């Protein structure tokens, strides 16, 4: 019929368009409600942004450090930011940390750490087994008191052996980046202190490959703890599994001179898993990462600033020489230096 309007069967009708409009309105309303929260009495400053759901996410992900420093200048050391549907409170003053940890029931780290362990290390059982969680955290008592003194003694011996065998006898020196140098030293010393010595004939190759794999894993760690599914991080997932295979219950049992805390963790994990369960290796990966993740950067920055300030280096040398003299010890190749944790704590310059 001439003049009549025909409708394409594929085009949405008026009712469909109305439904889409209604759904969009509901979505916008829901996003608005998410950002509707206001600052309550005695709460930190609240920074929400104007974008629904995203909040301040665009500015944060563009340059996180500059963003947080800007907010710190504007609002002080503690403030809450709305990021991608979540309200996250930042505490930027390290001296306030003790006040945060005073309320473990209200500010429990357990749920966060369990989710992180599942994402980053493939430790799934901590999400559902509270008894395992408690036993694992109870084992950390072996990092205090006399067990810590024993760890310190072992570490000093490992430092001495490593320096004498790999550094003091070297005649053809090579140039190395400070961070790589620190990472190599800290990894080998920490691994031997906690897990003991690898007895296999190719132990140097094994520890070298494990160290390189660990650093590759650590480089991708921020992606692992994000909401990106690990299946999309193919290289990281394969690296994770490779390290876990090196830390199975059987492989750890073959190492000589394990620390007391590793022995304790081995025993308690056997109560919750089969002997060949790969999640035991995942637990060890998490423990190893926690032992190294902050230690390597801390050593790097300490060495960096000491090398940039010769007066600091001189002060450290004088303090160490005075300590050795007061305890009747000497320094030099083949001479073993001993000190207790109390003596180490008394070294003012070294402890700053």
C-alpha positions as MATLAB code, in Angstrom:
seq = 'XXXXXXXXXXXXXXXXXXXXXXXXXXXXXXXXXXXXXXXXXXXXXXXXXXXXXXXXXXXXXXXXXXXXXXXXXXXXXXXXXXXXXXXXXXXXXXXXXXXXXXXXXXXXXXXXXXXXXXXXXXXXXXXXXXXXXXXXXXXXXXXXXXXXXXXXXXXXXXXXXXXXXXXXXXXXXXXXXXXXXXXXXXXXXXXXXXXXXXXXXXXXXXXXXXXXXXXXXXXXXXXXXXXXXXXXXXXXXXXXXXXXXXXXXXXXXXXXXXXXXXXXXXXXXXXXXXXXXXXXXXXXXXXXXXXXXXXXXXXXXXXXXXXXXXXXXXXXXXXXXXXXXXXXXXXXXXXXXXXXXXXXXXXXXXXX';
ca = [
       0.000    0.000    0.000;
       1.451    3.307   -1.069;
       2.478    5.621    1.786;
       2.416    2.837    4.387;
       5.438    2.410    6.670;
       7.065   -1.023    6.794;
       9.114   -2.233    9.781;
      12.262   -4.298    9.400;
      11.843   -7.539   11.324;
      15.386   -7.142   12.686;
      14.831   -3.645   14.102;
      13.586   -3.329   17.682;
       9.988   -2.309   18.169;
       8.729    0.455   20.457;
       8.283   -1.952   23.382;
      11.822   -3.295   23.006;
      13.250    0.223   22.951;
      11.229    1.067   26.032;
      12.598   -2.015   27.764;
      16.179   -1.055   26.906;
      15.587    2.467   28.164;
      14.137    1.106   31.413;
      17.084   -1.276   31.907;
      19.570    1.535   31.274;
      17.751    3.711   33.800;
      17.922    0.955   36.411;
      21.626    0.437   35.720;
      22.404    4.123   36.088;
      20.371    4.240   39.276;
      22.281    1.301   40.702;
      25.603    2.907   39.785;
      24.458    6.144   41.374;
      23.526    4.333   44.594;
      26.996    2.790   44.740;
      28.551    6.265   44.843;
      25.901    7.762   47.091;
      27.693    6.988   50.353;
      28.697   10.057   52.338;
      31.410   10.528   54.901;
      30.252    9.390   58.329;
      31.297   11.018   61.649;
      34.920   10.292   62.661;
      35.637    8.629   59.300;
      38.603    9.618   57.078;
      37.996   12.020   54.178;
      35.995   10.373   51.383;
      37.008   10.922   47.742;
      34.387    9.495   45.364;
      34.877   11.164   41.994;
      32.052   11.882   39.564;
      32.171    8.739   37.393;
      29.525    6.124   38.322;
      31.073    2.849   39.517;
      34.591    3.808   38.346;
      34.937    6.655   40.832;
      38.586    7.782   40.833;
      39.828    4.693   38.981;
      41.029    6.470   35.823;
      43.258    8.886   37.746;
      44.492    6.155   40.054;
      45.531    3.689   37.335;
      47.122    6.435   35.226;
      49.736    7.223   37.914;
      49.003    5.595   41.306;
      51.936    7.117   43.227;
      51.345   10.703   42.095;
      47.613   10.297   42.677;
      48.072    9.100   46.264;
      50.682   11.755   47.071;
      48.339   14.470   45.788;
      45.507   13.199   47.986;
      47.904   12.946   50.919;
      48.801   16.634   50.571;
      45.128   17.561   50.320;
      43.564   15.282   52.940;
      46.331   14.006   55.212;
      47.797   10.530   55.727;
      44.486    8.623   55.886;
      41.628    8.830   53.387;
      39.090    6.627   51.590;
      38.868    6.434   47.788;
      36.041    4.989   45.679;
      37.624    2.694   43.058;
      35.690    0.420   40.695;
      32.755   -0.170   43.026;
      34.836   -0.470   46.213;
      35.681    1.966   49.000;
      39.377    1.543   49.828;
      40.977    3.297   52.793;
      44.670    4.204   52.474;
      46.887    4.637   55.550;
      50.098    6.275   54.315;
      51.793    7.005   57.640;
      53.864    3.907   58.580;
      53.824    4.951   62.255;
      50.037    4.493   62.307;
      50.273    0.832   61.310;
      50.278   -0.333   64.939;
      46.927    1.364   65.527;
      45.428   -0.368   62.511;
      46.556   -3.810   63.692;
      45.176   -3.253   67.202;
      41.713   -4.261   65.976;
      42.197   -7.604   64.207;
      38.515   -8.529   64.523;
      37.285   -5.372   62.783;
      40.224   -5.207   60.369;
      41.021   -8.844   59.714;
      43.744   -9.603   57.195;
      42.754  -13.262   56.973;
      40.108  -13.024   54.243;
      42.326  -10.854   52.086;
      45.390  -13.076   52.558;
      43.372  -16.228   51.777;
      42.047  -14.756   48.527;
      45.517  -13.531   47.621;
      47.001  -16.978   48.292;
      44.380  -18.572   46.053;
      45.021  -16.138   43.192;
      48.780  -15.761   43.358;
      49.988  -19.132   44.636;
      47.077  -21.496   43.850;
      46.484  -22.261   47.552;
      42.730  -22.898   47.520;
      42.127  -24.720   50.806;
      42.760  -21.669   52.981;
      39.516  -20.202   51.621;
      37.411  -22.910   53.246;
      39.449  -24.485   56.048;
      39.781  -22.240   59.108;
      41.722  -24.884   61.060;
      44.421  -24.994   58.374;
      44.539  -21.201   58.378;
      45.063  -21.083   62.127;
      47.743  -23.790   62.097;
      49.671  -22.095   59.288;
      49.658  -18.756   61.121;
      50.546  -20.417   64.420;
      53.723  -21.735   62.792;
      54.896  -18.132   62.362;
      55.688  -18.149   66.100;
      58.816  -20.015   65.023;
      60.050  -16.723   63.545;
      60.338  -15.263   67.045;
      62.539  -15.798   70.103;
      65.021  -18.688   70.131;
      63.946  -20.139   66.750;
      64.714  -16.727   65.217;
      68.159  -16.784   66.850;
      68.787  -20.184   65.261;
      67.710  -18.824   61.858;
      70.096  -15.897   62.289;
      72.988  -18.251   63.048;
      72.212  -20.297   59.948;
      71.906  -17.178   57.800;
      75.289  -15.850   58.989;
      76.879  -19.168   58.056;
      75.222  -19.113   54.618;
      76.414  -15.526   54.013;
      79.954  -16.518   54.982;
      79.977  -19.582   52.702;
      78.496  -17.696   49.759;
      80.904  -14.767   50.021;
      83.971  -16.965   50.450;
      83.103  -19.368   47.638;
      81.635  -16.979   45.072;
      82.946  -13.482   45.811;
      86.170  -13.378   47.828;
      87.995  -15.836   45.564;
      86.963  -14.216   42.296;
      89.785  -12.667   40.232;
      87.973  -11.812   36.989;
      85.229   -9.431   38.173;
      82.280   -8.572   35.975;
      79.916   -5.601   36.049;
      76.415   -6.325   37.342;
      73.347   -4.207   38.061;
      72.837   -3.602   41.782;
      69.277   -4.917   41.885;
      70.191   -8.153   40.089;
      73.214   -8.566   42.367;
      71.125   -8.058   45.524;
      68.403  -10.350   44.235;
      70.825  -13.159   43.498;
      72.481  -12.939   46.927;
      69.268  -12.627   48.928;
      67.519  -15.452   47.063;
      70.319  -17.973   47.506;
      70.980  -17.085   51.158;
      67.281  -17.019   52.095;
      66.486  -20.271   50.310;
      69.386  -22.110   51.949;
      68.545  -20.650   55.375;
      64.907  -21.747   55.216;
      64.915  -24.883   53.074;
      68.474  -26.120   53.471;
      70.923  -27.264   50.833;
      70.020  -29.010   47.601;
      71.888  -32.337   47.534;
      71.597  -33.056   43.804;
      74.820  -33.056   41.807;
      73.657  -30.166   39.604;
      72.591  -28.059   42.619;
      74.074  -24.832   41.196;
      72.012  -25.190   38.038;
      68.874  -26.064   40.027;
      69.156  -23.043   42.349;
      69.994  -20.776   39.396;
      66.952  -21.894   37.384;
      64.697  -21.678   40.440;
      65.942  -18.142   41.134;
      65.371  -17.014   37.541;
      61.889  -18.555   37.468;
      61.038  -16.916   40.784;
      62.023  -13.461   39.515;
      59.933  -13.948   36.364;
      57.014  -14.967   38.581;
      57.526  -11.949   40.833;
      57.618   -9.548   37.871;
      54.077  -10.611   36.939;
      52.813  -10.740   40.522;
      50.684   -7.530   40.295;
      48.700   -9.118   37.458;
      48.150  -12.279   39.483;
      46.577  -10.442   42.426;
      44.332   -8.409   40.127;
      40.999   -9.659   38.876;
      42.544  -11.008   35.669;
      41.851  -14.788   35.460;
      45.114  -16.719   35.643;
      44.072  -18.663   32.529;
      44.627  -15.445   30.559;
      48.148  -15.146   32.016;
      49.540  -18.199   30.282;
      53.231  -17.549   30.951;
      52.608  -16.680   34.588;
      50.490  -19.769   35.170;
      53.150  -22.054   33.667;
      55.862  -20.339   35.742;
      53.778  -20.762   38.887;
      53.300  -24.477   38.224;
      56.988  -24.933   37.423;
      58.093  -23.449   40.761;
      55.456  -25.443   42.662;
      56.866  -28.667   41.169;
      60.277  -27.711   42.599;
      58.771  -27.289   46.080;
      56.652  -30.419   46.412;
      56.699  -32.302   49.698;
      59.034  -34.890   48.177;
      61.503  -32.309   46.822;
      61.602  -30.334   50.098;
      62.185  -33.540   52.087;
      65.311  -34.186   50.003;
      66.968  -30.926   51.101;
      69.467  -31.012   53.948;
      69.308  -28.664   56.949;
      65.745  -27.374   56.817;
      64.812  -24.647   59.269;
      62.445  -25.474   62.115;
      59.614  -23.447   60.593;
      59.839  -25.330   57.275;
      59.868  -28.655   59.133;
      56.801  -27.564   61.092;
      54.998  -26.463   57.926;
      55.835  -29.763   56.247;
      54.397  -31.730   59.172;
      51.179  -29.723   59.457;
      50.550  -29.722   55.696;
      50.748  -33.531   55.718;
      47.799  -33.523   58.107;
      45.629  -31.623   55.621;
      46.829  -32.939   52.233;
      47.912  -36.121   50.549;
      51.679  -36.479   50.355;
      51.662  -35.868   46.581;
      49.155  -32.981   46.582;
      50.663  -30.112   44.519;
      49.044  -27.566   46.849;
      51.788  -28.351   49.400;
      54.263  -26.875   46.904;
      51.911  -23.915   46.471;
      52.122  -23.248   50.226;
      55.919  -23.273   50.014;
      55.848  -20.900   47.040;
      53.768  -18.436   49.062;
      56.118  -18.714   52.048;
      59.198  -18.226   49.866;
      57.663  -15.213   48.122;
      56.754  -13.629   51.475;
      60.362  -14.109   52.622;
      61.842  -12.402   49.556;
      59.369   -9.903   48.116;
      60.295   -7.021   50.432;
      63.780   -8.160   51.454;
      65.360   -7.784   48.017;
      64.103   -4.195   47.385;
      65.065   -3.221   50.968;
      68.624   -4.476   50.462;
      68.845   -2.766   47.070;
      67.807    0.654   48.373;
      70.030    0.354   51.444;
      73.044   -0.481   49.268;
      72.131    2.213   46.735;
      72.076    5.016   49.296;
      75.152    3.756   51.158;
      77.151    3.756   47.913;
      75.943    7.286   47.135;
      77.035    8.570   50.549;
      80.660    7.664   51.421;
      80.222    9.193   54.892;
      77.510    6.618   55.634;
      79.776    3.820   54.435;
      82.560    5.093   56.689;
      80.247    5.253   59.697;
      79.169    1.649   59.114;
      82.765    0.470   58.771;
      83.736    2.213   62.016;
      80.770    0.712   63.882;
      81.522   -2.817   62.666;
      85.244   -2.468   63.461;
      84.404   -1.228   66.968;
      82.017   -4.139   67.480;
      84.613   -6.700   66.375;
      87.252   -5.108   68.603;
      84.945   -5.041   71.640;
      84.041   -8.724   71.193;
      87.630   -9.845   70.524;
      86.991  -10.805   66.907;
      88.893  -10.097   63.712;
      87.851   -9.809   60.099;
      89.454  -11.393   57.091;
      89.352  -14.456   54.799;
      88.828  -17.696   56.668;
      87.868  -15.942   59.907;
      84.353  -16.581   61.149;
      82.524  -13.591   62.651;
      79.812  -14.297   65.227;
      77.191  -12.030   66.745;
      73.899  -12.566   68.518;
      70.579  -10.953   67.673;
      70.941   -8.682   70.728;
      74.391   -7.566   69.555;
      73.056   -6.925   66.050;
      70.197   -4.844   67.499;
      72.717   -2.739   69.420;
      74.466   -1.548   66.244;
      72.875    1.868   65.842;
      74.116    2.877   62.377;
      73.517   -0.549   60.888;
      69.984   -0.577   62.266;
      68.856    2.785   60.897;
];
